[in-house]
Amino acid sequence: MTTDLFEKFDSTLNEYNKLPEGELNPFTVSMDAVISPTEAIINGRKTILAGTNNYMGMTYNEECLKAAHEALSSFGTGTTGSRVLNGTYNGHKKLEETLKDFYGVDHAIVFSTGYQANLGVIATLAGSKDYVVIDADSHASIYDGCAMGNATVVRFTHNDPENLERRLARIRKKDPEAGILVVIEGVYSMLGDQAPIKELAEASKKHDAFVLVDEAHSVGVFGQTGRGVAQEQGVEHLVDFTVGTFSKSVGTVGGYCVSNHPKFEALRLVCRPYVFTASLPPSVVASANKALELIKDSNLRVKLLENSMRLNSGLANAGFNMGTTGESPIAAIIINDKDTAVAYWQNMMQEGVYVNLAVPPATPNGLYLMRCSLSAAHTLEQIDYMLEKFIAIGKKLNVLD
Amino acid sequence: MTPSTTEIFDQVSELIAPFNQKSVPIKPETTFATDLELDSLSVMDMLAAIEDHFDVTVPLNILPDLETVGQVAEAIKDILDE
Ligand SMILES: Cc1ncc(COP(=O)(O)O)c(C=O)c1O
């Protein structure tokens, strides 16, 4: 008998099929209508969106909407071409200029998603004789960039500069001339912890390694002008490549990489996830461009972190076992087992709060999380409502005493 | 002179001991996932201990091929011989 290609997914499907159908299934939610960055109608019920990545609430920003509408009318619904063939409009070039200005760097390349930016940059920069050294808790797009490339891949212990240094020293001892790319994230999205970029980058520089920081969750949120954690920590000079996304703070879709490397533009010729896919639609490009301009001068990040601290400290004071501290936009309660986590999620949904049920392998250390990501657009009333429901259901399910 | 595969196997077995919660007898064909019931995180910690002991890099790329203790010993031997 030949093998059914789907056989390998049997255990996954079995697990999935244990979940209820319909409204109570955490992985099949769809929104009937979206009211604002923080509210939608789900299952006919008005629901607070507590788990989006809409950190700045940009999705309904008047100026972004206007820019997108204008671009849609003038340039149509899509480019139907790759960046290198038919798919570069003035808007794409302007967006790259905006990124250069935003970061104060020489080069910027826009990709169709952040996932593709990581795939492209990591897989292309690190060739067969090179090494990629990644944090063990890296996002799937970083792991997939490694899998797509031909470099030797080495992991170091999450946020541990000493462990990184040991691994780099070992590589250098064996291979004194190899190219090395160290990849870290500004903020790790599940528990909201920041990388100690200074220490990690200094360990990297000691061994002549390049440093790439994925600021997907930190753009807009951290740093004087919203550039991310490297700016916040004052260590941008130690970073060779910054990757980011338009799908979170920027409120639309798309990804980018910026750098001062003099040969950076070569990527436009050799980076397959840049070349072999269609470019972003003009309306997306226009709203991303406007949102970046707004983010640079905005103080929304102050409001965002205040919101997050209010929820985090409220939950911590109520006695929850927290995975987060409130120093990032993430609030995550650690739940002991999967069944309780699913029940918790279902109860919250029925009370009109849509949070993220985060499960392994997306989470580190096999954790089950009730995870919220706050928005600057959340009102204090919404946060207090979330808090009230978290506590009531926590008591009901004996997560709280 | 690099140690023999048998010597490496013995050292690897010792390094695995702290992860062998159920005191399963370690043989070359003992598997990490099924016999030792290690999840991917424990496998990573264990490999880190092995890397530190032998002062070698075990690339992530070869991880899928390392299902048994014997395969790890072979891989370390190959890396040391390189
Ligand atoms: C760290 C990190 N990098 C990259 C991405 C991918 O971003 P995008 O949604 O633009 O593909 C994400 C989003 O989930 C992320 O969390």
XYZ file of C-alpha atoms and ligand atoms in Angstrom:
499
model
C 0.000 0.000 0.000
C 1.240 3.453 -0.822
C 1.212 6.164 1.832
C -1.559 8.726 2.067
C 0.246 12.055 2.135
C -2.069 13.201 4.901
C -1.350 10.297 7.231
C 1.323 12.266 9.060
C -1.283 14.781 10.210
C -3.501 12.185 11.895
C -2.456 12.985 15.443
C -2.881 16.721 14.825
C -6.333 16.153 13.371
C -7.307 13.867 16.249
C -6.384 16.571 18.731
C -8.228 19.182 16.697
C -11.362 17.046 16.392
C -11.657 16.922 20.172
C -12.518 20.641 20.102
C -16.185 21.571 19.857
C -17.597 22.772 16.564
C -19.005 26.228 15.976
C -18.861 29.107 18.363
C -16.771 27.355 20.984
C -13.905 26.404 18.679
C -10.971 28.787 19.295
C -9.513 28.285 15.830
C -12.525 28.965 13.599
C -13.650 32.398 14.784
C -14.754 34.769 12.071
C -15.846 38.354 12.416
C -19.243 39.309 11.019
C -18.425 43.002 11.115
C -15.588 45.136 12.428
C -16.678 48.231 14.311
C -13.324 49.782 15.217
C -9.713 48.726 15.921
C -10.926 47.274 19.234
C -14.459 46.001 18.579
C -16.174 43.557 16.246
C -19.416 41.618 15.931
C -18.675 37.924 16.454
C -21.423 35.281 16.623
C -23.878 38.175 16.571
C -22.338 39.611 19.744
C -20.424 42.859 20.215
C -16.947 41.716 21.216
C -13.810 43.462 22.472
C -10.783 42.556 20.381
C -8.092 41.867 22.966
C -5.633 39.839 20.921
C -4.966 41.658 17.661
C -1.599 43.192 16.791
C -3.250 46.545 16.168
C -0.951 48.218 18.687
C -1.506 51.774 17.476
C -5.101 51.341 16.311
C -3.988 52.432 12.827
C -6.492 50.305 10.881
C -9.156 53.016 10.989
C -6.936 56.079 11.158
C -8.585 58.812 9.051
C -5.409 59.868 7.292
C -4.397 56.285 6.504
C -7.863 55.512 5.148
C -7.766 58.622 2.976
C -4.320 57.780 1.584
C -5.440 54.214 0.845
C -8.653 55.350 -0.861
C -6.781 57.786 -3.067
C -4.216 55.200 -4.079
C -6.947 52.673 -4.760
C -8.747 55.074 -7.097
C -5.603 56.272 -8.866
C -3.603 53.056 -9.126
C -6.146 50.234 -8.965
C -6.574 47.188 -6.782
C -3.238 45.495 -7.385
C 0.056 45.580 -9.243
C -0.091 42.065 -10.750
C 3.681 42.075 -10.901
C 6.815 41.420 -8.900
C 8.930 44.281 -7.608
C 11.389 43.625 -10.438
C 8.847 43.176 -13.229
C 5.904 45.607 -13.537
C 5.283 45.717 -9.804
C 7.219 48.760 -8.608
C 5.094 51.940 -8.580
C 6.217 55.309 -7.300
C 4.387 54.483 -4.088
C 6.707 51.529 -3.361
C 9.746 53.738 -3.913
C 8.264 56.468 -1.759
C 7.578 53.953 0.997
C 11.215 52.855 0.882
C 12.258 56.517 1.151
C 9.956 56.893 4.161
C 11.540 53.839 5.785
C 15.051 55.200 5.197
C 13.994 58.455 6.780
C 12.205 56.663 9.640
C 15.323 54.651 10.508
C 17.942 57.164 9.358
C 19.622 54.516 7.176
C 20.930 54.250 3.633
C 18.873 51.345 2.330
C 15.368 49.941 2.664
C 13.679 47.095 0.826
C 9.940 46.448 1.046
C 8.692 42.842 0.915
C 5.135 41.556 0.573
C 5.043 40.290 4.181
C 7.294 40.283 7.234
C 7.405 36.516 6.972
C 8.872 36.848 3.480
C 11.318 39.519 4.634
C 12.770 37.051 7.141
C 12.709 34.168 4.669
C 14.386 36.255 2.025
C 17.016 38.011 4.063
C 18.105 35.040 6.167
C 18.046 32.432 3.404
C 19.849 34.700 0.938
C 22.467 36.346 3.143
C 23.663 33.151 4.787
C 25.024 30.858 2.087
C 26.307 27.310 2.245
C 29.651 28.192 3.834
C 28.097 30.582 6.349
C 26.399 30.206 9.726
C 23.096 31.494 11.039
C 22.909 31.662 14.815
C 19.380 32.130 16.140
C 17.668 32.529 19.490
C 15.917 29.274 20.459
C 12.574 31.098 20.871
C 12.617 32.608 17.394
C 9.469 33.185 15.360
C 8.511 30.582 12.733
C 9.556 32.912 9.908
C 13.130 32.939 11.249
C 13.231 29.150 11.550
C 11.776 28.877 8.046
C 14.359 31.301 6.671
C 17.006 28.976 8.094
C 15.308 25.911 6.613
C 15.117 27.561 3.202
C 18.791 28.527 3.098
C 21.901 26.396 2.937
C 23.813 27.753 5.908
C 24.721 25.796 9.030
C 22.120 26.665 11.662
C 22.975 26.964 15.350
C 20.637 27.860 18.211
C 21.531 29.649 21.412
C 19.601 29.744 24.675
C 16.871 32.388 24.673
C 18.217 35.883 25.497
C 21.482 34.448 26.892
C 24.530 36.470 25.717
C 26.979 34.149 27.461
C 25.538 31.115 25.688
C 25.635 32.962 22.344
C 29.237 33.939 22.903
C 30.239 30.349 23.667
C 28.609 29.133 20.474
C 30.199 31.863 18.368
C 33.618 31.130 19.848
C 33.191 27.468 18.951
C 32.230 28.321 15.368
C 35.171 30.715 15.027
C 37.634 28.188 16.391
C 36.630 25.736 13.678
C 35.975 28.260 10.927
C 37.907 31.517 11.456
C 36.715 33.104 8.203
C 33.087 32.011 7.924
C 30.349 34.590 7.519
C 28.049 34.569 10.536
C 24.571 36.073 10.874
C 23.102 36.328 14.376
C 19.305 36.705 14.422
C 17.324 38.028 17.370
C 13.961 39.709 17.973
C 13.406 43.053 19.679
C 10.379 41.814 21.603
C 9.373 38.170 21.838
C 5.672 38.136 21.143
C 4.420 35.432 23.478
C 5.790 36.770 26.765
C 6.672 40.290 25.640
C 10.256 40.083 26.873
C 12.932 42.255 25.243
C 16.241 40.982 23.944
C 19.330 42.380 25.697
C 20.453 43.657 22.300
C 23.566 45.402 23.597
C 25.031 42.286 25.205
C 23.976 39.983 22.361
C 25.283 42.342 19.695
C 28.562 42.910 21.538
C 29.113 39.160 21.785
C 28.395 38.985 18.046
C 30.763 41.820 17.143
C 33.520 40.252 19.222
C 33.396 37.354 16.758
C 32.805 39.503 13.671
C 29.245 38.350 13.174
C 26.498 40.401 11.518
C 23.435 41.161 13.632
C 19.843 41.084 12.403
C 17.077 42.292 14.726
C 13.454 41.484 13.898
C 11.474 44.354 15.396
C 8.057 43.040 14.233
C 6.434 43.569 17.627
C 8.445 46.600 18.696
C 8.137 49.024 15.764
C 5.976 51.905 16.887
C 5.961 50.578 20.447
C 9.500 51.302 21.650
C 12.119 53.968 21.073
C 11.971 57.755 20.981
C 10.644 57.779 17.402
C 9.163 54.287 17.386
C 12.019 52.458 15.687
C 11.946 49.645 18.189
C 13.952 48.097 20.993
C 17.384 48.841 19.492
C 16.502 52.524 19.574
C 15.040 52.228 23.065
C 18.274 50.620 24.301
C 20.454 53.090 22.365
C 22.282 50.357 20.448
C 21.220 50.872 16.849
C 24.866 51.273 15.809
C 25.429 47.613 16.725
C 22.642 46.353 14.436
C 23.420 45.546 10.791
C 19.929 44.616 9.565
C 16.508 45.506 10.928
C 13.480 43.527 9.790
C 9.962 44.732 10.429
C 6.356 44.316 9.414
C 3.437 46.538 8.455
C 0.987 43.965 9.846
C 1.050 45.132 13.461
C 1.613 48.759 14.554
C 1.396 49.966 10.951
C -2.068 48.432 10.626
C -1.915 46.837 7.189
C 0.284 44.133 5.611
C 3.841 43.979 4.284
C 7.408 43.633 5.513
C 10.787 45.273 5.135
C 14.470 45.127 5.857
C 16.671 48.210 6.345
C 20.448 48.447 6.547
C 23.513 50.627 6.043
C 25.478 47.874 4.332
C 26.902 49.440 1.138
C 25.967 46.417 -0.997
C 22.485 45.952 0.455
C 20.665 46.728 -2.818
C 22.081 43.489 -4.272
C 19.264 41.707 -2.457
C 16.821 43.059 -5.026
C 18.512 40.860 -7.617
C 19.191 37.682 -5.688
C 16.560 37.422 -2.976
C 13.922 34.991 -4.233
C 11.105 35.896 -1.808
C 11.513 39.471 -3.088
C 11.717 38.619 -6.785
C 9.256 35.775 -7.208
C 6.099 37.160 -5.681
C 3.751 40.047 -6.459
C 4.393 43.429 -4.871
C 2.026 45.024 -2.355
C -1.171 46.673 -3.667
C -0.970 50.481 -4.002
C -3.583 51.121 -1.303
C -1.616 49.051 1.211
C 1.580 50.874 0.307
C -0.115 54.255 0.715
C -1.585 53.487 4.144
C 1.719 52.000 5.368
C 3.511 55.129 4.240
C 1.077 57.391 6.063
C 1.072 55.246 9.223
C 4.884 55.342 9.442
C 4.832 59.130 9.218
C 2.250 59.255 11.986
C 4.008 56.733 14.223
C 7.258 58.649 14.138
C 5.803 61.708 15.836
C 3.097 60.058 17.874
C 2.867 59.567 21.588
C 0.432 56.682 21.192
C 3.103 54.341 22.530
C 2.809 55.999 25.923
C -0.932 55.352 25.967
C -0.352 51.789 24.728
C 2.073 50.929 27.505
C -0.184 52.558 30.092
C -3.033 50.379 28.848
C -0.872 47.301 29.041
C 0.374 48.127 32.525
C -3.204 48.644 33.702
C -4.266 45.188 32.524
C -1.042 43.455 33.601
C -0.957 44.929 37.078
C -4.696 44.353 37.524
C -4.274 40.686 36.666
C -1.129 40.301 38.776
C -2.831 41.946 41.772
C -5.773 39.581 41.377
C -3.313 36.726 41.908
C -2.868 35.316 38.406
C 0.329 33.523 37.444
C 1.563 36.026 34.851
C 3.939 35.364 31.979
C 4.297 39.098 31.332
C 5.205 42.191 33.342
C 3.399 44.997 31.517
C 6.569 46.463 30.066
C 5.410 45.429 26.587
C 1.942 45.530 24.985
C 1.428 41.849 25.851
C -0.500 40.489 28.837
C -0.352 36.710 29.211
C -1.780 34.552 31.983
C -0.125 31.147 32.361
C -2.743 28.390 32.543
C -1.713 24.997 33.867
C -3.384 22.713 31.370
C -4.839 22.749 27.927
C -8.430 21.896 28.883
C -8.628 24.779 31.344
C -7.061 27.092 28.769
C -9.656 26.139 26.149
C -12.515 26.523 28.650
C -11.128 29.879 29.734
C -11.021 31.060 26.159
C -14.596 29.905 25.524
C -15.913 31.654 28.631
C -14.155 34.897 27.732
C -15.609 34.745 24.237
C -19.103 34.248 25.622
C -18.573 37.325 27.755
C -17.623 39.295 24.658
C -13.819 39.330 24.946
C -11.760 37.769 22.170
C -8.337 36.879 23.572
C -5.688 34.583 22.098
C -5.444 31.008 23.212
C -1.715 30.486 22.723
C -0.458 26.905 22.743
C 2.814 25.091 21.942
C 4.717 25.177 19.610
C 3.916 28.894 19.208
C 4.667 29.385 22.919
C 8.021 28.829 24.648
C 8.528 26.148 27.302
C 5.322 24.309 26.378
C 3.160 26.978 28.033
C -0.599 27.435 27.680
C -1.475 31.115 27.679
C -4.484 33.385 27.746
C -2.776 36.076 25.792
C -3.871 39.667 25.161
C -2.116 42.231 23.078
C -3.184 45.710 23.961
C -3.868 48.606 21.642
C -3.461 52.325 22.236
C -7.056 52.431 20.980
C -8.407 50.412 23.926
C -10.364 52.551 26.362
C -9.928 52.280 30.109
C -13.523 50.999 30.289
C -12.665 48.171 27.880
C -9.602 47.233 29.892
C -11.518 47.251 33.146
C -14.228 45.117 31.557
C -11.593 42.609 30.395
C -10.096 42.594 33.863
C -13.466 42.005 35.501
C -14.221 39.069 33.192
C -10.758 37.554 33.574
C -11.179 37.566 37.345
C -14.765 36.246 37.347
C -13.928 33.375 35.003
C -10.647 32.720 36.778
C -12.619 32.102 39.957
C -15.245 30.022 38.161
C -12.565 27.733 36.682
C -10.498 27.657 39.881
C -7.556 29.316 38.170
C -7.810 31.870 40.979
C -8.456 30.783 44.573
C 43.501 11.436 18.693
C 39.747 11.655 18.867
C 37.945 9.179 21.105
C 36.337 6.076 19.597
C 32.619 5.866 18.941
C 32.289 3.526 21.942
C 34.027 6.018 24.226
C 31.843 8.798 22.870
C 28.742 6.658 23.357
C 29.672 6.052 27.011
C 30.190 9.766 27.630
C 26.954 10.652 25.821
C 25.103 8.097 27.967
C 26.408 9.796 31.102
C 25.357 13.215 29.808
C 21.867 11.887 29.074
C 21.436 10.479 32.593
C 19.921 13.674 34.093
C 17.286 13.665 31.338
C 16.498 9.963 31.734
C 13.710 10.416 34.283
C 12.493 6.829 34.073
C 15.980 5.268 34.218
C 15.504 3.536 30.876
C 18.613 1.438 30.075
C 20.607 3.389 27.455
C 21.552 1.426 24.348
C 22.663 2.748 20.957
C 19.160 2.147 19.576
C 17.400 3.971 22.437
C 15.281 6.758 20.953
C 14.857 10.198 22.525
C 11.230 10.748 21.593
C 9.730 7.296 22.200
C 11.991 5.501 24.695
C 13.144 8.458 26.785
C 9.914 10.419 26.169
C 11.827 13.701 25.779
C 10.043 16.683 24.295
C 11.848 18.932 21.841
C 12.883 21.333 24.620
C 14.557 18.640 26.693
C 16.276 17.335 23.580
C 17.649 20.804 23.032
C 18.919 21.124 26.606
C 20.459 17.686 26.383
C 22.180 18.494 23.097
C 23.499 21.719 24.588
C 25.086 19.683 27.394
C 26.613 17.317 24.857
C 27.901 20.223 22.740
C 29.512 21.826 25.792
C 31.103 18.564 26.937
C 32.732 17.800 23.570
C 33.199 21.470 22.652
C 31.522 20.963 19.278
C 28.673 22.534 17.337
C 25.778 20.236 16.470
C 23.968 22.159 13.725
C 20.178 22.334 13.787
C 20.224 21.054 10.213
C 21.180 17.510 11.283
C 18.752 17.335 14.209
C 16.010 15.491 12.287
C 18.513 12.665 11.632
C 19.359 12.221 15.292
C 16.661 9.972 16.684
C 18.741 7.569 18.763
C 21.603 7.831 21.249
C 23.795 5.856 18.844
C 23.143 8.349 16.051
C 24.190 11.204 18.308
C 27.412 9.389 19.230
C 28.125 8.793 15.513
C 27.426 12.437 14.703
C 29.762 13.659 17.447
C 32.428 11.277 16.189
C 32.034 12.646 12.637
C 32.202 16.233 13.855
C 35.318 15.542 15.945
C 36.980 13.770 13.001
C 36.319 16.639 10.573
C 8.775 38.121 15.208
C 7.952 38.123 13.967
N 8.554 38.216 12.775
C 7.844 38.217 11.636
C 6.462 38.124 11.631
C 5.727 38.059 10.325
O 5.086 39.228 10.014
P 4.007 39.311 8.848
O 2.662 39.218 9.497
O 4.257 40.630 8.214
O 4.258 38.187 7.895
C 5.792 38.063 12.850
C 4.323 38.015 12.864
O 3.706 37.152 13.385
C 6.555 38.044 14.049
O 5.939 37.915 15.234
